[in-house]
């Protein structure tokens, strides 16, 4: 009988969302060769072309394709890729999540609650609760892109969820919100439980939450700095798995209970003692902090002592679009005065509430030693990095749209030009495209470096440049990027298909030569790992590089600005920032010079 009940609104389109397709071998081969060509020498390309053609026409390729298609069609399989991808990219990935996996959002400043961290934190937590209710009840309106519904299943992991360090691959668990209606607050490395409702079950007002956060700040100030158990979650996943076992063994029943309270919380709120001012400082602090006053296995709100705030996303079970939507909801309702924060604070507010409980773990010397090691490794890892923010105010999407060009493709071309300026060649570039129009869809690669982008960038760097010709090349490069973006969103990219075919190999079967070809390694060595998320409520966002000699290059496109956050292992990061600004300005000048030249031609005619 229950199976006849209609699904809740959030999932009303789920039954009509198709499965992720398996592209044809021929189409993937053609796209792949197009993307390899600008990156390698003519001789290397010729060899690669021969290898690809041999593979596509081989019985082995036909067999692998047949296995992949059968996997797609098998009963109970919603998405042929997701299990493999989650394991390789997230759960089976053993490097620390902080720097390598997590991503951060910097919130626009709240002028009303400046220098009032408890008040700012209370408003954010309170404004998050209605969004949680919409998600957990299934009443959240499902997302659509150009009228096409998106899969909403990853929203499950937004609240009351945790990643767990396990060998050889991590796991994740979702807790019941009704029986775990609390958050965890970290201050001076100490953990506190704050219930979100009072004893009779009434949701706390922002004013009452503010009182609780003030109590935590005051309590933590009176005590020495806590043992930084959160640093364990910043470590290599195998080391963290071992350390977690040691921590539990130090006092099995007690410490397991303490951990469960952290892991089952709606979200972690880190109240930091720092007061970051510059974009670089707040980005650093939100991305990594000091590695101690955090719990990296969960989504975290971070509020600083000057009232600034941000969000650190745990990336393993969901990508950035759901967390973006949640943060926007929270920030917009507060900024626009639409959040129901409850009654104003009075002298007696919160007096009926018990003080927040501190979670005090029972630790031994072995645990203390492991924490010290994790802290050292964190400091070494983060110390090897640098981060720069370019907030470019020369123009934004309003200006780009004047030319009827895709702002995202425009900004991708700016990156290509900047890379050419710095290195004299195309940058091997990954742009993330969401594939949530398919069941359990996550991402596909937009290969941004193209023959067209290379031709345009090289022409831009030539001495004798006809602006009309440059504009024509630019339009071709932009159009090609838009086309590949559409392919990727439609599940017709190159990279996930090649990955899937390789995963279909059985033990003992030979690896096709295409996977050993130097062009394959080169064309997926992502020197530029790029992704766009744009919001008027964000003042920055970012993540780390994905290869040692590469850059994390997140960006946002506003009406009148473009902002990049650039991270790397100290690989001339500030220089790339300079070239991005220079390239962005040169594109603007090119378009305007072309416009003037076109008008002169019209006058002559």
Tab-separated table of C-alpha atoms in Angstrom, residues 468 591-601:
chain	number	residue	atom	x	y	z
A	468	UNK	CA	38.933	41.414	-35.985
A	591	UNK	CA	37.060	42.931	-28.072
A	592	UNK	CA	36.855	46.729	-27.970
A	593	UNK	CA	39.547	47.179	-30.625
A	594	UNK	CA	37.764	44.670	-32.836
A	595	UNK	CA	34.508	46.576	-32.344
A	596	UNK	CA	36.166	49.845	-33.426
A	597	UNK	CA	37.806	48.162	-36.420
A	598	UNK	CA	34.485	46.626	-37.476
A	599	UNK	CA	32.806	50.032	-37.351
A	600	UNK	CA	35.544	51.506	-39.558
A	601	UNK	CA	34.996	48.735	-42.082
